[in-house]
JSON list of C-alpha atoms in Angstrom, two decimals:
[
{"chain": "A", "resi": 1, "resn": "MET", "atom": "CA", "xyz": [18.22, 6.75, -9.51]},
{"chain": "A", "resi": 2, "resn": "SER", "atom": "CA", "xyz": [14.74, 8.18, -9.17]},
{"chain": "A", "resi": 3, "resn": "TYR", "atom": "CA", "xyz": [14.06, 10.23, -6.06]},
{"chain": "A", "resi": 4, "resn": "GLU", "atom": "CA", "xyz": [10.65, 11.51, -7.15]},
{"chain": "A", "resi": 5, "resn": "PRO", "atom": "CA", "xyz": [7.92, 9.69, -5.19]},
{"chain": "A", "resi": 6, "resn": "ASN", "atom": "CA", "xyz": [5.53, 8.85, -8.04]},
{"chain": "A", "resi": 7, "resn": "TYR", "atom": "CA", "xyz": [3.81, 5.89, -6.37]},
{"chain": "A", "resi": 8, "resn": "ARG", "atom": "CA", "xyz": [1.55, 5.45, -3.35]},
{"chain": "A", "resi": 9, "resn": "PHE", "atom": "CA", "xyz": [0.60, 2.82, -0.77]},
{"chain": "A", "resi": 10, "resn": "PHE", "atom": "CA", "xyz": [-2.27, 4.26, 1.25]},
{"chain": "A", "resi": 11, "resn": "CYS", "atom": "CA", "xyz": [-5.73, 4.23, 2.75]},
{"chain": "A", "resi": 12, "resn": "LEU", "atom": "CA", "xyz": [-8.01, 7.17, 3.37]},
{"chain": "A", "resi": 13, "resn": "PRO", "atom": "CA", "xyz": [-8.12, 8.46, 6.94]},
{"chain": "A", "resi": 14, "resn": "VAL", "atom": "CA", "xyz": [-11.40, 8.16, 8.82]},
{"chain": "A", "resi": 15, "resn": "ASP", "atom": "CA", "xyz": [-12.27, 11.83, 8.30]},
{"chain": "A", "resi": 16, "resn": "VAL", "atom": "CA", "xyz": [-12.07, 11.54, 4.48]},
{"chain": "A", "resi": 17, "resn": "ASN", "atom": "CA", "xyz": [-14.75, 9.79, 2.45]},
{"chain": "A", "resi": 18, "resn": "ILE", "atom": "CA", "xyz": [-14.37, 9.57, -1.31]},
{"chain": "A", "resi": 19, "resn": "ASP", "atom": "CA", "xyz": [-16.31, 7.09, -3.44]},
{"chain": "A", "resi": 20, "resn": "ASP", "atom": "CA", "xyz": [-14.66, 7.76, -6.80]},
{"chain": "A", "resi": 21, "resn": "TYR", "atom": "CA", "xyz": [-11.47, 5.76, -7.55]},
{"chain": "A", "resi": 22, "resn": "VAL", "atom": "CA", "xyz": [-9.75, 8.53, -9.53]},
{"chain": "A", "resi": 23, "resn": "GLU", "atom": "CA", "xyz": [-10.54, 11.11, -6.84]},
{"chain": "A", "resi": 24, "resn": "THR", "atom": "CA", "xyz": [-9.17, 8.70, -4.22]},
{"chain": "A", "resi": 25, "resn": "ILE", "atom": "CA", "xyz": [-5.89, 8.31, -6.13]},
{"chain": "A", "resi": 26, "resn": "ASP", "atom": "CA", "xyz": [-5.76, 12.10, -6.52]},
{"chain": "A", "resi": 27, "resn": "TRP", "atom": "CA", "xyz": [-6.22, 12.46, -2.75]},
{"chain": "A", "resi": 28, "resn": "GLY", "atom": "CA", "xyz": [-3.26, 10.10, -2.20]},
{"chain": "A", "resi": 29, "resn": "ASN", "atom": "CA", "xyz": [-1.16, 12.16, -4.61]},
{"chain": "A", "resi": 30, "resn": "ASP", "atom": "CA", "xyz": [-2.15, 15.43, -2.96]},
{"chain": "A", "resi": 31, "resn": "ASN", "atom": "CA", "xyz": [-1.60, 14.29, 0.64]},
{"chain": "A", "resi": 32, "resn": "LEU", "atom": "CA", "xyz": [1.88, 12.80, 0.71]},
{"chain": "A", "resi": 33, "resn": "GLU", "atom": "CA", "xyz": [2.44, 13.88, 4.32]},
{"chain": "A", "resi": 34, "resn": "ALA", "atom": "CA", "xyz": [-0.69, 12.15, 5.65]},
{"chain": "A", "resi": 35, "resn": "ASP", "atom": "CA", "xyz": [-0.15, 9.38, 8.21]},
{"chain": "A", "resi": 36, "resn": "THR", "atom": "CA", "xyz": [-1.95, 6.91, 5.98]},
{"chain": "A", "resi": 37, "resn": "VAL", "atom": "CA", "xyz": [0.06, 7.63, 2.81]},
{"chain": "A", "resi": 38, "resn": "LEU", "atom": "CA", "xyz": [3.42, 6.14, 1.91]},
{"chain": "A", "resi": 39, "resn": "PRO", "atom": "CA", "xyz": [4.96, 7.78, -1.17]},
{"chain": "A", "resi": 40, "resn": "LEU", "atom": "CA", "xyz": [7.41, 5.53, -3.03]},
{"chain": "A", "resi": 41, "resn": "THR", "atom": "CA", "xyz": [10.02, 6.25, -5.69]},
{"chain": "A", "resi": 42, "resn": "THR", "atom": "CA", "xyz": [10.53, 4.12, -8.79]},
{"chain": "A", "resi": 43, "resn": "ASP", "atom": "CA", "xyz": [13.70, 2.72, -7.24]},
{"chain": "A", "resi": 44, "resn": "GLU", "atom": "CA", "xyz": [11.83, 1.75, -4.07]},
{"chain": "A", "resi": 45, "resn": "VAL", "atom": "CA", "xyz": [9.02, 0.08, -6.04]},
{"chain": "A", "resi": 46, "resn": "GLU", "atom": "CA", "xyz": [11.58, -1.92, -8.02]},
{"chain": "A", "resi": 47, "resn": "TYR", "atom": "CA", "xyz": [13.54, -2.81, -4.87]},
{"chain": "A", "resi": 48, "resn": "TYR", "atom": "CA", "xyz": [10.44, -4.13, -3.10]},
{"chain": "A", "resi": 49, "resn": "HIS", "atom": "CA", "xyz": [9.51, -6.02, -6.25]},
{"chain": "A", "resi": 50, "resn": "ALA", "atom": "CA", "xyz": [12.94, -7.72, -6.21]},
{"chain": "A", "resi": 51, "resn": "GLN", "atom": "CA", "xyz": [12.44, -8.47, -2.49]},
{"chain": "A", "resi": 52, "resn": "GLY", "atom": "CA", "xyz": [9.14, -10.22, -3.29]},
{"chain": "A", "resi": 53, "resn": "LEU", "atom": "CA", "xyz": [6.95, -7.74, -1.44]},
{"chain": "A", "resi": 54, "resn": "TRP", "atom": "CA", "xyz": [4.46, -7.27, -4.28]},
{"chain": "A", "resi": 55, "resn": "HIS", "atom": "CA", "xyz": [4.40, -11.06, -4.76]},
{"chain": "A", "resi": 56, "resn": "THR", "atom": "CA", "xyz": [3.50, -11.43, -1.08]},
{"chain": "A", "resi": 57, "resn": "ILE", "atom": "CA", "xyz": [0.52, -9.15, -1.63]},
{"chain": "A", "resi": 58, "resn": "SER", "atom": "CA", "xyz": [-0.42, -11.04, -4.81]},
{"chain": "A", "resi": 59, "resn": "GLU", "atom": "CA", "xyz": [-0.42, -14.34, -2.92]},
{"chain": "A", "resi": 60, "resn": "GLN", "atom": "CA", "xyz": [-2.90, -12.97, -0.40]},
{"chain": "A", "resi": 61, "resn": "THR", "atom": "CA", "xyz": [-5.19, -11.18, -2.85]},
{"chain": "A", "resi": 62, "resn": "GLY", "atom": "CA", "xyz": [-5.14, -13.63, -5.75]},
{"chain": "A", "resi": 63, "resn": "GLU", "atom": "CA", "xyz": [-4.42, -10.66, -8.02]},
{"chain": "A", "resi": 64, "resn": "LEU", "atom": "CA", "xyz": [-1.15, -10.06, -9.84]},
{"chain": "A", "resi": 65, "resn": "LEU", "atom": "CA", "xyz": [0.62, -7.01, -8.44]},
{"chain": "A", "resi": 66, "resn": "GLU", "atom": "CA", "xyz": [3.81, -5.83, -10.12]},
{"chain": "A", "resi": 67, "resn": "PRO", "atom": "CA", "xyz": [5.37, -2.46, -10.89]},
{"chain": "A", "resi": 68, "resn": "SER", "atom": "CA", "xyz": [3.12, -0.46, -13.23]},
{"chain": "A", "resi": 69, "resn": "GLU", "atom": "CA", "xyz": [0.08, -2.22, -11.77]},
{"chain": "A", "resi": 70, "resn": "ASP", "atom": "CA", "xyz": [-2.48, -0.67, -9.46]},
{"chain": "A", "resi": 71, "resn": "ASP", "atom": "CA", "xyz": [-4.68, -2.45, -6.99]},
{"chain": "A", "resi": 72, "resn": "SER", "atom": "CA", "xyz": [-7.21, -1.67, -4.35]},
{"chain": "A", "resi": 73, "resn": "ILE", "atom": "CA", "xyz": [-8.34, -4.04, -1.64]},
{"chain": "A", "resi": 74, "resn": "HIS", "atom": "CA", "xyz": [-11.84, -3.51, -0.31]},
{"chain": "A", "resi": 75, "resn": "ASP", "atom": "CA", "xyz": [-12.21, -6.67, 1.75]},
{"chain": "A", "resi": 76, "resn": "ILE", "atom": "CA", "xyz": [-10.98, -6.36, 5.35]},
{"chain": "A", "resi": 77, "resn": "GLU", "atom": "CA", "xyz": [-10.30, -10.11, 5.57]},
{"chain": "A", "resi": 78, "resn": "THR", "atom": "CA", "xyz": [-7.92, -9.82, 2.62]},
{"chain": "A", "resi": 79, "resn": "ILE", "atom": "CA", "xyz": [-6.23, -6.78, 4.14]},
{"chain": "A", "resi": 80, "resn": "GLU", "atom": "CA", "xyz": [-5.81, -8.82, 7.35]},
{"chain": "A", "resi": 81, "resn": "LYS", "atom": "CA", "xyz": [-4.15, -11.60, 5.33]},
{"chain": "A", "resi": 82, "resn": "VAL", "atom": "CA", "xyz": [-1.73, -9.11, 3.77]},
{"chain": "A", "resi": 83, "resn": "TYR", "atom": "CA", "xyz": [-1.05, -7.62, 7.21]},
{"chain": "A", "resi": 84, "resn": "ASP", "atom": "CA", "xyz": [-0.31, -11.05, 8.71]},
{"chain": "A", "resi": 85, "resn": "ALA", "atom": "CA", "xyz": [1.92, -11.95, 5.74]},
{"chain": "A", "resi": 86, "resn": "PHE", "atom": "CA", "xyz": [3.89, -8.70, 6.19]},
{"chain": "A", "resi": 87, "resn": "LEU", "atom": "CA", "xyz": [4.37, -9.40, 9.90]},
{"chain": "A", "resi": 88, "resn": "ASN", "atom": "CA", "xyz": [5.64, -12.91, 9.17]},
{"chain": "A", "resi": 89, "resn": "MET", "atom": "CA", "xyz": [7.79, -12.33, 6.08]},
{"chain": "A", "resi": 90, "resn": "ASP", "atom": "CA", "xyz": [11.54, -12.86, 6.16]},
{"chain": "A", "resi": 91, "resn": "THR", "atom": "CA", "xyz": [12.34, -9.59, 4.36]},
{"chain": "A", "resi": 92, "resn": "PRO", "atom": "CA", "xyz": [13.98, -7.10, 6.74]},
{"chain": "A", "resi": 93, "resn": "LYS", "atom": "CA", "xyz": [11.44, -4.51, 7.85]},
{"chain": "A", "resi": 94, "resn": "ASP", "atom": "CA", "xyz": [12.80, -1.10, 6.93]},
{"chain": "A", "resi": 95, "resn": "LYS", "atom": "CA", "xyz": [10.99, 2.19, 7.61]},
{"chain": "A", "resi": 96, "resn": "ASN", "atom": "CA", "xyz": [8.83, 1.88, 4.48]},
{"chain": "A", "resi": 97, "resn": "ILE", "atom": "CA", "xyz": [7.72, -1.66, 5.28]},
{"chain": "A", "resi": 98, "resn": "GLU", "atom": "CA", "xyz": [6.97, -0.57, 8.85]},
{"chain": "A", "resi": 99, "resn": "LYS", "atom": "CA", "xyz": [4.84, 2.27, 7.43]},
{"chain": "A", "resi": 100, "resn": "MET", "atom": "CA", "xyz": [3.04, -0.22, 5.15]},
{"chain": "A", "resi": 101, "resn": "ILE", "atom": "CA", "xyz": [2.31, -2.38, 8.20]},
{"chain": "A", "resi": 102, "resn": "TYR", "atom": "CA", "xyz": [1.00, 0.70, 10.02]},
{"chain": "A", "resi": 103, "resn": "ILE", "atom": "CA", "xyz": [-1.26, 1.58, 7.07]},
{"chain": "A", "resi": 104, "resn": "LEU", "atom": "CA", "xyz": [-2.54, -2.00, 6.83]},
{"chain": "A", "resi": 105, "resn": "LYS", "atom": "CA", "xyz": [-3.37, -2.01, 10.55]},
{"chain": "A", "resi": 106, "resn": "TYR", "atom": "CA", "xyz": [-5.06, 1.39, 10.26]},
{"chain": "A", "resi": 107, "resn": "ALA", "atom": "CA", "xyz": [-7.17, 0.12, 7.36]},
{"chain": "A", "resi": 108, "resn": "ILE", "atom": "CA", "xyz": [-8.19, -2.93, 9.40]},
{"chain": "A", "resi": 109, "resn": "ASP", "atom": "CA", "xyz": [-8.94, -0.99, 12.58]},
{"chain": "A", "resi": 110, "resn": "HIS", "atom": "CA", "xyz": [-11.00, 1.65, 10.75]},
{"chain": "A", "resi": 111, "resn": "ASN", "atom": "CA", "xyz": [-12.56, -0.53, 8.03]},
{"chain": "A", "resi": 112, "resn": "ARG", "atom": "CA", "xyz": [-10.87, 1.41, 5.20]},
{"chain": "A", "resi": 113, "resn": "ASP", "atom": "CA", "xyz": [-9.99, 0.29, 1.68]},
{"chain": "A", "resi": 114, "resn": "LEU", "atom": "CA", "xyz": [-6.31, -0.11, 0.80]},
{"chain": "A", "resi": 115, "resn": "PHE", "atom": "CA", "xyz": [-4.88, 1.45, -2.37]},
{"chain": "A", "resi": 116, "resn": "ILE", "atom": "CA", "xyz": [-1.62, 0.32, -3.93]},
{"chain": "A", "resi": 117, "resn": "HIS", "atom": "CA", "xyz": [-0.68, 2.63, -6.77]},
{"chain": "A", "resi": 118, "resn": "ILE", "atom": "CA", "xyz": [2.66, 1.34, -8.04]}
]
């Protein structure tokens, strides 16, 4: 089992503005305790893949998202679709999924891009 959180689901908070993609990913890596960052382990990424979570995102974005893939969503309407899909999915909502829903809502409310670094 891997307990090292090597992956991120996040958006930048309103007081942070970074235009460079690599610097944004670095910010996510350096700010694991931020309210808008969800660190994930390899085991968690694989578990959510088996649960169809990444497929749910792929259905809403039109982009393939699987483990070892990265994505960023810049369109608020697409983030809203992902948010709605998460609220309506049959998968039990554990603490990580609840945090993802929180981050999605934050991104919508504050017009922030979403970064999925899995």
